[in-house]
Coordinates of N, CA, C and O and ligand atoms in Angstrom, one line a residue:
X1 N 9.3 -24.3 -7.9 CA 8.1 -24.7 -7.2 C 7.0 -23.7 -7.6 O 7.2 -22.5 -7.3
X2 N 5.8 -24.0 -8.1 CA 4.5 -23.0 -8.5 C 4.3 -22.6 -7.3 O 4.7 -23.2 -6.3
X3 N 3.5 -21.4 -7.2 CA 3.3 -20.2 -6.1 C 2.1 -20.8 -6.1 O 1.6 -21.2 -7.1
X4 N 1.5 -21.1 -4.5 CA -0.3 -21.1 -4.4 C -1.3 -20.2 -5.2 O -1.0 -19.1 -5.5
X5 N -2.7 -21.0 -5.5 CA -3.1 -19.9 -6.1 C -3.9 -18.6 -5.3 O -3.9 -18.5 -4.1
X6 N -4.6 -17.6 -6.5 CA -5.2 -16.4 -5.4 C -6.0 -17.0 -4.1 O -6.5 -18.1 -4.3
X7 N -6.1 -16.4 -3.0 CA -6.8 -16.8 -2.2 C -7.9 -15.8 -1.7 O -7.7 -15.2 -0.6
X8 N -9.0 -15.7 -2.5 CA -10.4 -14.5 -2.1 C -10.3 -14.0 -0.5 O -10.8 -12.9 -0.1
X9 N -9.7 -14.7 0.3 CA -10.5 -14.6 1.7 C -9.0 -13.4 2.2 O -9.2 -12.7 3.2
X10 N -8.0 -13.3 1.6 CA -6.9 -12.6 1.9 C -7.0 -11.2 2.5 O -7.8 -10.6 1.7
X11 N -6.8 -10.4 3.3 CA -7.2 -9.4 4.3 C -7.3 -8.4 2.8 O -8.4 -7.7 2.7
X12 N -6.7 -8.2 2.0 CA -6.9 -6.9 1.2 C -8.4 -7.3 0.5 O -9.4 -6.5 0.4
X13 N -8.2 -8.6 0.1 CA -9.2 -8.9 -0.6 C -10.9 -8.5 0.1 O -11.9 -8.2 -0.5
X14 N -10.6 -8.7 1.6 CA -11.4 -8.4 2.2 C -11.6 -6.9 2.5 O -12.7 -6.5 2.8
X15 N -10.5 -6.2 2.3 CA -10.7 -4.3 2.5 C -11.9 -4.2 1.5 O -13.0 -3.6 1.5
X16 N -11.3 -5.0 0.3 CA -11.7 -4.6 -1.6 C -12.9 -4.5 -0.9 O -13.1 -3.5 -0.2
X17 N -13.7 -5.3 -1.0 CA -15.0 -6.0 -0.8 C -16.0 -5.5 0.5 O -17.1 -6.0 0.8
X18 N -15.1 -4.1 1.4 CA -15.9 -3.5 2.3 C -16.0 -4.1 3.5 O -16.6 -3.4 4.4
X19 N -15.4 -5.2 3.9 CA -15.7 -6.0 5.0 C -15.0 -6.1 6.1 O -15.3 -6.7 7.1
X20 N -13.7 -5.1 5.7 CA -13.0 -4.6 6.6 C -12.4 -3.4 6.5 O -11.8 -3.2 5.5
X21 N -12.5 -2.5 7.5 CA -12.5 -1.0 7.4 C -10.9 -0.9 6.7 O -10.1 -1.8 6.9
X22 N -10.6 0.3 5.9 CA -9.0 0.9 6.2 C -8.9 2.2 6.1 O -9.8 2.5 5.3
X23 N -8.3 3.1 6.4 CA -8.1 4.4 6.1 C -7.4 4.5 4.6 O -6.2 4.3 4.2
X24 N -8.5 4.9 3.8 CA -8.3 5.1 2.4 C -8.0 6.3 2.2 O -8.3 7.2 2.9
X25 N -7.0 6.6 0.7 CA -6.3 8.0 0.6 C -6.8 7.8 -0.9 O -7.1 8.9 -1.5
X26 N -6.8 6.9 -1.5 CA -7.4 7.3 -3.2 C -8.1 5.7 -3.6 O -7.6 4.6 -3.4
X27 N -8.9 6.0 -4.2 CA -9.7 5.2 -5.0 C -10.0 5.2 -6.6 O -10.7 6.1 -7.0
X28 N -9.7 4.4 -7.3 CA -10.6 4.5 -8.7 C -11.1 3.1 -9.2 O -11.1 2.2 -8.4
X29 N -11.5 2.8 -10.5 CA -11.5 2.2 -10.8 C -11.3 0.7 -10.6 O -12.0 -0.2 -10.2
X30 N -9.6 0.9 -11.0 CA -8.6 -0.2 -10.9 C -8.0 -0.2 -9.5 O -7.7 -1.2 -9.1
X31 N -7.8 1.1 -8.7 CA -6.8 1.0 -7.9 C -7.4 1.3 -6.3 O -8.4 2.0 -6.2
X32 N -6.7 0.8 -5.3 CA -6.7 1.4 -4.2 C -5.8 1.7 -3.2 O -5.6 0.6 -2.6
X33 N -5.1 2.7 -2.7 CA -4.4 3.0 -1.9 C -5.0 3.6 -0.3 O -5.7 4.6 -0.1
X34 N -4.4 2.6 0.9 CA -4.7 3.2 2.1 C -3.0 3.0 3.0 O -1.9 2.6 2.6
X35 N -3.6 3.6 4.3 CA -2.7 3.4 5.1 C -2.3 2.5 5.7 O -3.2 1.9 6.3
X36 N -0.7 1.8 5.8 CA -0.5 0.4 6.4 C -0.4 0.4 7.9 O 0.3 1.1 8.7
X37 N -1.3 -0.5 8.3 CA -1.9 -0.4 9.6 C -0.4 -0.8 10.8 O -0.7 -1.0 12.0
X38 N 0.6 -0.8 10.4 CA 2.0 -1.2 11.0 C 2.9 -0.8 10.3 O 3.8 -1.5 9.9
X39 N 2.7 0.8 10.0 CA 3.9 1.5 9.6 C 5.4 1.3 9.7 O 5.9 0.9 10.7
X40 N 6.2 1.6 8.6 CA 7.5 1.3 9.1 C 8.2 2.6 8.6 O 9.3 2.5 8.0
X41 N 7.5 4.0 9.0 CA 7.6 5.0 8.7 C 6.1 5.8 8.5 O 5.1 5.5 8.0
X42 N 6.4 6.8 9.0 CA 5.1 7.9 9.4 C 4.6 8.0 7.9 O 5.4 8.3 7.1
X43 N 3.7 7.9 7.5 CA 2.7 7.6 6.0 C 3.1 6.9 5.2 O 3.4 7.2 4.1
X44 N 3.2 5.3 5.8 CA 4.0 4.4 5.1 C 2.3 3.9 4.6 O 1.5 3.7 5.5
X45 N 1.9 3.7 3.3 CA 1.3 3.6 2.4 C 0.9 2.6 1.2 O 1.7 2.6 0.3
X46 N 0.0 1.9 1.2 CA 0.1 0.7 0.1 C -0.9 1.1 -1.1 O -1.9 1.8 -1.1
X47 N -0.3 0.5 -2.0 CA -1.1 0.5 -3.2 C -1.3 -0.6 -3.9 O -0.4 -1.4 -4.2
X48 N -2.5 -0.9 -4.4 CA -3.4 -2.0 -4.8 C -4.1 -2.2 -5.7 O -5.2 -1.7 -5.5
X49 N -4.0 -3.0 -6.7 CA -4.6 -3.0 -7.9 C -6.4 -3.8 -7.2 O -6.5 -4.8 -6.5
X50 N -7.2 -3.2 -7.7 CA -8.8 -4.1 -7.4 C -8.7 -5.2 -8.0 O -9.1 -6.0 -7.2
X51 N -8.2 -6.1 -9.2 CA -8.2 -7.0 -10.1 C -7.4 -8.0 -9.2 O -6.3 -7.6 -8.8
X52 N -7.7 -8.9 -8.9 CA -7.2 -10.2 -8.1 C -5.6 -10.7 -8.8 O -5.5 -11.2 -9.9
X53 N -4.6 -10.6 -7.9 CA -3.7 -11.4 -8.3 C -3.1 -11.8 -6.8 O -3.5 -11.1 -5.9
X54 N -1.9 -12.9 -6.5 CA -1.4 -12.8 -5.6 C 0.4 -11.6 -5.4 O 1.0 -11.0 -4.5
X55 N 0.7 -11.9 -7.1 CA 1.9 -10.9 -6.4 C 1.7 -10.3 -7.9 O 0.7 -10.2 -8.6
X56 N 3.2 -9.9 -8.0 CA 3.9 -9.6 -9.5 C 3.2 -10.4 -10.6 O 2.3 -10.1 -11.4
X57 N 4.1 -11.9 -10.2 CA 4.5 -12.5 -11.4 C 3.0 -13.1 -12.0 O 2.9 -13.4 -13.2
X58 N 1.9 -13.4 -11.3 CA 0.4 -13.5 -11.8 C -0.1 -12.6 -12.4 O -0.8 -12.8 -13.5
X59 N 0.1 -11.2 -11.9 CA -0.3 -9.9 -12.4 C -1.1 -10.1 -13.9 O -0.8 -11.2 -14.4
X60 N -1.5 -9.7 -14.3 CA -1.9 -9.3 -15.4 C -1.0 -8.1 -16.4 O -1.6 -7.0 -16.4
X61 N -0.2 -8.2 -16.9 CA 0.6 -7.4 -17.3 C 0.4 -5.9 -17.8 O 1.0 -4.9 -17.6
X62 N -1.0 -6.4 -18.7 CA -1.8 -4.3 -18.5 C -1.7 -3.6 -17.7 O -1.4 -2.4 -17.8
X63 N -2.1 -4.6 -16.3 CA -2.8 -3.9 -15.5 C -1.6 -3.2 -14.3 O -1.8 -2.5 -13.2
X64 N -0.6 -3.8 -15.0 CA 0.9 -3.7 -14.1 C 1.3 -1.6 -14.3 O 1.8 -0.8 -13.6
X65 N 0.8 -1.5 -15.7 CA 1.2 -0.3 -16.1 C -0.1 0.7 -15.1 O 0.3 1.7 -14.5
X66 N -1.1 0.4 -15.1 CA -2.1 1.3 -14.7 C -1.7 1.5 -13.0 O -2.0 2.4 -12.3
X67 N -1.1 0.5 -12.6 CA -1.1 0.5 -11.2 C 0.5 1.4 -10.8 O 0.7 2.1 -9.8
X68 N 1.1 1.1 -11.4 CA 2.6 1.5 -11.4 C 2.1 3.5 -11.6 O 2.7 4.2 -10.7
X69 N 1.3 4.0 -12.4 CA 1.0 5.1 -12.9 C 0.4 5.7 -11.5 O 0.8 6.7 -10.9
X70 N -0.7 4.8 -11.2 CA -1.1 5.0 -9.5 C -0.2 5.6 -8.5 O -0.2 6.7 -7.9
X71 N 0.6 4.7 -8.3 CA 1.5 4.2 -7.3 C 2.6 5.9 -7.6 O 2.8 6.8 -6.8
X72 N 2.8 5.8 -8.6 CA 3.6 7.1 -8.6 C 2.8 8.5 -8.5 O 3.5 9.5 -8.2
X73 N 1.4 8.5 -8.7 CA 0.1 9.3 -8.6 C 0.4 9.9 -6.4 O 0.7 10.9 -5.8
X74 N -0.1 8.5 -6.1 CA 0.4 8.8 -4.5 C 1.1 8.7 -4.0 O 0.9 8.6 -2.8
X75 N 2.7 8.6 -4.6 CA 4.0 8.7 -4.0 C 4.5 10.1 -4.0 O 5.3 10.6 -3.2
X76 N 3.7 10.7 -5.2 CA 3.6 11.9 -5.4 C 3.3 12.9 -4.1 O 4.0 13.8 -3.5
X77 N 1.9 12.4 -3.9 CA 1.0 13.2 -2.8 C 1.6 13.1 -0.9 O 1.4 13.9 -0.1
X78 N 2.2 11.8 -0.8 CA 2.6 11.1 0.3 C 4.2 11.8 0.3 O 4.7 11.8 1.5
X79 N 4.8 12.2 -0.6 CA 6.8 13.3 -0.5 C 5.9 14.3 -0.2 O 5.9 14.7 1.0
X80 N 4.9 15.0 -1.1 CA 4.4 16.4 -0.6 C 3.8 16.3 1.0 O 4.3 17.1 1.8
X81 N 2.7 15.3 1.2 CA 2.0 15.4 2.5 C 3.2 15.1 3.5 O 2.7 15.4 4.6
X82 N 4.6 14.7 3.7 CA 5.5 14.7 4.9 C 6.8 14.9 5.1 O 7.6 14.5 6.0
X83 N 6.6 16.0 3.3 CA 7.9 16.9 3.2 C 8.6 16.3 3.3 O 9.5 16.8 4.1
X84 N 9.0 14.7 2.7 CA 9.7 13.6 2.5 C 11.0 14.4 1.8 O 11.1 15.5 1.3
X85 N 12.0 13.2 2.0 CA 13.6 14.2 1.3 C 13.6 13.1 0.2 O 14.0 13.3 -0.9
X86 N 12.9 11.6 0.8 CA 13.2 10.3 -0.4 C 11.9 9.9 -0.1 O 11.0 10.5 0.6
X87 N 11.8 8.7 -1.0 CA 10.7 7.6 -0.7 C 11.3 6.3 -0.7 O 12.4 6.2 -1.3
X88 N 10.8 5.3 -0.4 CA 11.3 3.8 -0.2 C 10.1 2.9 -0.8 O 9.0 2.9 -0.1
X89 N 10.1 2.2 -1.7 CA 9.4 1.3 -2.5 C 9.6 -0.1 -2.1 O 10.8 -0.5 -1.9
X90 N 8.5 -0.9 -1.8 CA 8.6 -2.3 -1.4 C 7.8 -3.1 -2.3 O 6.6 -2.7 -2.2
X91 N 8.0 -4.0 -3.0 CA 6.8 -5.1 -3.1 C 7.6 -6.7 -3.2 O 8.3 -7.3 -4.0
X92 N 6.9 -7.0 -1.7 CA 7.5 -8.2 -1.8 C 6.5 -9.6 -2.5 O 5.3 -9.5 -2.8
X93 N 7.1 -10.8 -2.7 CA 6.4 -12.0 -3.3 C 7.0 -12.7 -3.0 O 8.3 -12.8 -3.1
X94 N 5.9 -14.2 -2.1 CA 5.5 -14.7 -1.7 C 6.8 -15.0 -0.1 O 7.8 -14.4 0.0
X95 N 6.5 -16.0 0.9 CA 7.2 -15.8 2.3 C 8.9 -15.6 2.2 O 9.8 -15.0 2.6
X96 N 8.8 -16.3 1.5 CA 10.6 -16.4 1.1 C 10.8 -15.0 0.5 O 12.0 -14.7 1.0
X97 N 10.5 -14.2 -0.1 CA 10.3 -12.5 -0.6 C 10.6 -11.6 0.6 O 11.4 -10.7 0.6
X98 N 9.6 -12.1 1.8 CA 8.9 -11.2 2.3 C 7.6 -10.8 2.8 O 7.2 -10.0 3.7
X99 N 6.9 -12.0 1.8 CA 5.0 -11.3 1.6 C 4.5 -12.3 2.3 O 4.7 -13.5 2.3
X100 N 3.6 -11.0 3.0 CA 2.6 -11.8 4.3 C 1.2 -11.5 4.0 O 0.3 -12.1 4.6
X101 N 0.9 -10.6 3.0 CA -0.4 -11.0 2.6 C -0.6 -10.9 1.0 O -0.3 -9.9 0.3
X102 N -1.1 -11.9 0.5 CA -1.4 -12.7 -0.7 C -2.1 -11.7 -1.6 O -3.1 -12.3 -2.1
X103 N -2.1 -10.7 -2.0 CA -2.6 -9.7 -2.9 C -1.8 -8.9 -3.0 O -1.4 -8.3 -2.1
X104 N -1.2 -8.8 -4.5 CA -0.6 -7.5 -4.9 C -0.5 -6.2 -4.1 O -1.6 -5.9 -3.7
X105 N 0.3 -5.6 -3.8 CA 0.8 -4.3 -3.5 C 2.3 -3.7 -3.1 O 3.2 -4.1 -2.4
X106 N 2.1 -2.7 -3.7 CA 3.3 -1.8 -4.1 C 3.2 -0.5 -2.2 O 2.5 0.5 -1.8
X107 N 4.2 -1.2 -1.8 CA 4.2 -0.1 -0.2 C 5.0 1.0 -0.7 O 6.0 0.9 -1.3
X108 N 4.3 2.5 -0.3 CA 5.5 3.7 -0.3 C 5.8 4.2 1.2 O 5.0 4.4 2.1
X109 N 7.2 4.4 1.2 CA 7.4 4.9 2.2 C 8.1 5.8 2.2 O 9.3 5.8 1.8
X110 N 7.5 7.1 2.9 CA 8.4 8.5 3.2 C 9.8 8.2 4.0 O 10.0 7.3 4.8
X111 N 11.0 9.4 3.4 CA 11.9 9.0 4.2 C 12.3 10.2 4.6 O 11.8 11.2 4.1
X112 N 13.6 10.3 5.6 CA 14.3 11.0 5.5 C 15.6 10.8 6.0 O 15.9 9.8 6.7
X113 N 16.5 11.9 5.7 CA 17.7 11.3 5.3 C 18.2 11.0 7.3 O 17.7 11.8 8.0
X114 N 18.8 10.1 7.7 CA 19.2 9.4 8.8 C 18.2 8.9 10.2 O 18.3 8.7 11.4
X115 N 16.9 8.9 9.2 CA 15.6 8.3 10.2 C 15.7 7.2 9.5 O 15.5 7.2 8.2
X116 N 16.0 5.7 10.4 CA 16.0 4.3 9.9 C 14.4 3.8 9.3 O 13.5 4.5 9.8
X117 N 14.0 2.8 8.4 CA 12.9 2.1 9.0 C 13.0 1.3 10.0 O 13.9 0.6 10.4
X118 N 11.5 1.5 10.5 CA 11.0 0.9 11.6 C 10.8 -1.0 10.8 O 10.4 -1.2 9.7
X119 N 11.2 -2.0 11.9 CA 10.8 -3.3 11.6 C 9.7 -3.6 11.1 O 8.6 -3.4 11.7
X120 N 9.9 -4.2 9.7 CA 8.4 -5.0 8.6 C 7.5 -5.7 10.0 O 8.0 -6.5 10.9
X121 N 6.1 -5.2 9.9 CA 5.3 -5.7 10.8 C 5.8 -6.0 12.2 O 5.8 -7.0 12.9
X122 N 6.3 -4.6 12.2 CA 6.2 -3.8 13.9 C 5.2 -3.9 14.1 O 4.4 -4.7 13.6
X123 N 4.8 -2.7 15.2 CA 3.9 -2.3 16.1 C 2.6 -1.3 15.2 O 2.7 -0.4 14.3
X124 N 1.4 -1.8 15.6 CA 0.0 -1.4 15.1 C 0.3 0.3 15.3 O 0.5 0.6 16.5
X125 N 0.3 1.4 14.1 CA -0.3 2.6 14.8 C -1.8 2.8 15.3 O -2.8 2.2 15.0
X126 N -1.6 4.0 15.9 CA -2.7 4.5 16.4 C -3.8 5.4 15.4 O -3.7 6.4 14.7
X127 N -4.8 4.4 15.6 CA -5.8 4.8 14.6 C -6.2 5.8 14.2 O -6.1 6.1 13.0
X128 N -6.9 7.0 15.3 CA -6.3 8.2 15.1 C -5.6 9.4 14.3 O -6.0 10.4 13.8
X129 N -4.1 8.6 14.4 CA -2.7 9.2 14.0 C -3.2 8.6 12.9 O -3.3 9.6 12.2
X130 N -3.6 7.5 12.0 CA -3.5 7.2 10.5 C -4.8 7.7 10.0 O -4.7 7.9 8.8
X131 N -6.0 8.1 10.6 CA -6.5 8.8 9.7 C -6.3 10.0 9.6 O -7.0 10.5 8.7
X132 N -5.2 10.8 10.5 CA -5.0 12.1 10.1 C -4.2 11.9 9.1 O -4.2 12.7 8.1
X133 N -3.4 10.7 9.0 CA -2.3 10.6 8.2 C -2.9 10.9 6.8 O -2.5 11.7 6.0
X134 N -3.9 10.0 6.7 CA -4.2 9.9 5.5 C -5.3 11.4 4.8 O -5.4 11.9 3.7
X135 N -5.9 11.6 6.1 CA -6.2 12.9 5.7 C -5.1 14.3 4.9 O -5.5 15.2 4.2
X136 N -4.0 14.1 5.2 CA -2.9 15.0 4.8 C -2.7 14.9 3.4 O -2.7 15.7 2.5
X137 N -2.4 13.4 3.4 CA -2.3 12.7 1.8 C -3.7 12.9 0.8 O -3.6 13.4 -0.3
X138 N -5.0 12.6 1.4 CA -5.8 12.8 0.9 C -6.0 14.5 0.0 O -6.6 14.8 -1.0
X139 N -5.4 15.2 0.8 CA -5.3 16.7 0.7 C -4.4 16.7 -0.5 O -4.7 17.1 -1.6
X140 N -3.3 16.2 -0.3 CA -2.5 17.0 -0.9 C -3.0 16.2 -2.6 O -2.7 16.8 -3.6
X141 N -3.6 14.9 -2.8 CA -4.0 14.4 -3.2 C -4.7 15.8 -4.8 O -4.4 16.2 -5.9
X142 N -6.0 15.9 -3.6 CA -6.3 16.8 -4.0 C -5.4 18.0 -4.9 O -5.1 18.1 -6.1
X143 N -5.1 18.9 -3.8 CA -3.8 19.4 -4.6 C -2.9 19.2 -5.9 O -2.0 20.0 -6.2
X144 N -3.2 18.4 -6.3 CA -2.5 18.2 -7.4 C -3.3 18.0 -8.4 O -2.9 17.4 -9.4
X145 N -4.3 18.4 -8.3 CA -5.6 18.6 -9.3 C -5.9 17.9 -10.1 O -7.0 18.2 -10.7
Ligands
AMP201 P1 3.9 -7.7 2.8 O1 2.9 -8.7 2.4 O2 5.0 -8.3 3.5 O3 4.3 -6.8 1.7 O4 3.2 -6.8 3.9 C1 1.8 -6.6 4.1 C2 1.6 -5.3 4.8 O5 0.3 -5.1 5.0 C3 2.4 -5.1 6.1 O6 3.2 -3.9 6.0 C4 1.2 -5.0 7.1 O7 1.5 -4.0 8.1 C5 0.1 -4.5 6.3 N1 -1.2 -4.8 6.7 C6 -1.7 -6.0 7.2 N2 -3.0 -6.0 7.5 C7 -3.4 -4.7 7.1 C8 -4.7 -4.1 7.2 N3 -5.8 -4.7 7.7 N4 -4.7 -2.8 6.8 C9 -3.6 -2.2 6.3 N5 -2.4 -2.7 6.3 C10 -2.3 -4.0 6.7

């Protein structure tokens, strides 16, 4: 069965575009990474290519490498910013997957060793607590020069 096509109005699509706030931890070009507003883990984290696709398999296949390079860029910063022991990598595609919103993204999540995750689209954190969150990451961000 073909996957629906992109759909512009999709909540990321809407972060891209300014129109709805998120606590951002890195930006460039191609990519954007902020905080997931229903953590399933303390600096649980998404990353997002700017270029429109709905999952994987639309991807643009270039652009698969520049975001992957990302993604490991702030998986980097997010083990240092919560003194993580692991990390946990998600990207799901399309309802049967998993995926509840229709734009690419690669989730990281800090772990540690016998702290469970918390249930996929649990409970909203506290706004607050994620922009400190992201301020830490943002830091360490930095730090890595
Ligand atoms: P999935 O499509 O299943 O990979 O999950 C989408 C993720 O986006 C979930 O973990 C949600 O908590 C998260 N999410 C949904 N809306 C927002 C938002 N406005 N800002 C940040 N994260 C969001």
């Amino acid at each position: 069965m073909a996957d629906a096509p992109y759909d512009p109005d999709n909540i990321f699509a809407k972060i891209l575009r300014g129109e709805i706030p998120c606590h951002r931890v890195y930006e460039d070009d191609h990519t954007l990474a902020f905080m997931d507003v229903m953590p399933q883990g303390e600096g649980h984290t998404l990353v997002i290519p700017k270029a429109p696709s709905r999952g994987l398999l639309d991807a643009d296949p270039e652009s698969l490498g520049v975001l992957m390079a990302r993604v490991q860029k702030v998986a980097r910063a997010v083990k240092a910013a919560f003194q993580a022991e692991g990390l946990t990598l998600f990207q799901f595609n399309e309802p049967a997957g998993g995926q509840t919103v229709f734009h690419l993204h690669v989730h990281i999540i800090p772990r540690r060793e016998g702290v469970p995750l918390k249930r996929h689209e649990g409970g909203m954190a506290d706004n607050a607590v994620l922009a400190e969150h992201a301020a830490r990451i943002r830091a360490a961000l930095e730090g890595q020069g």
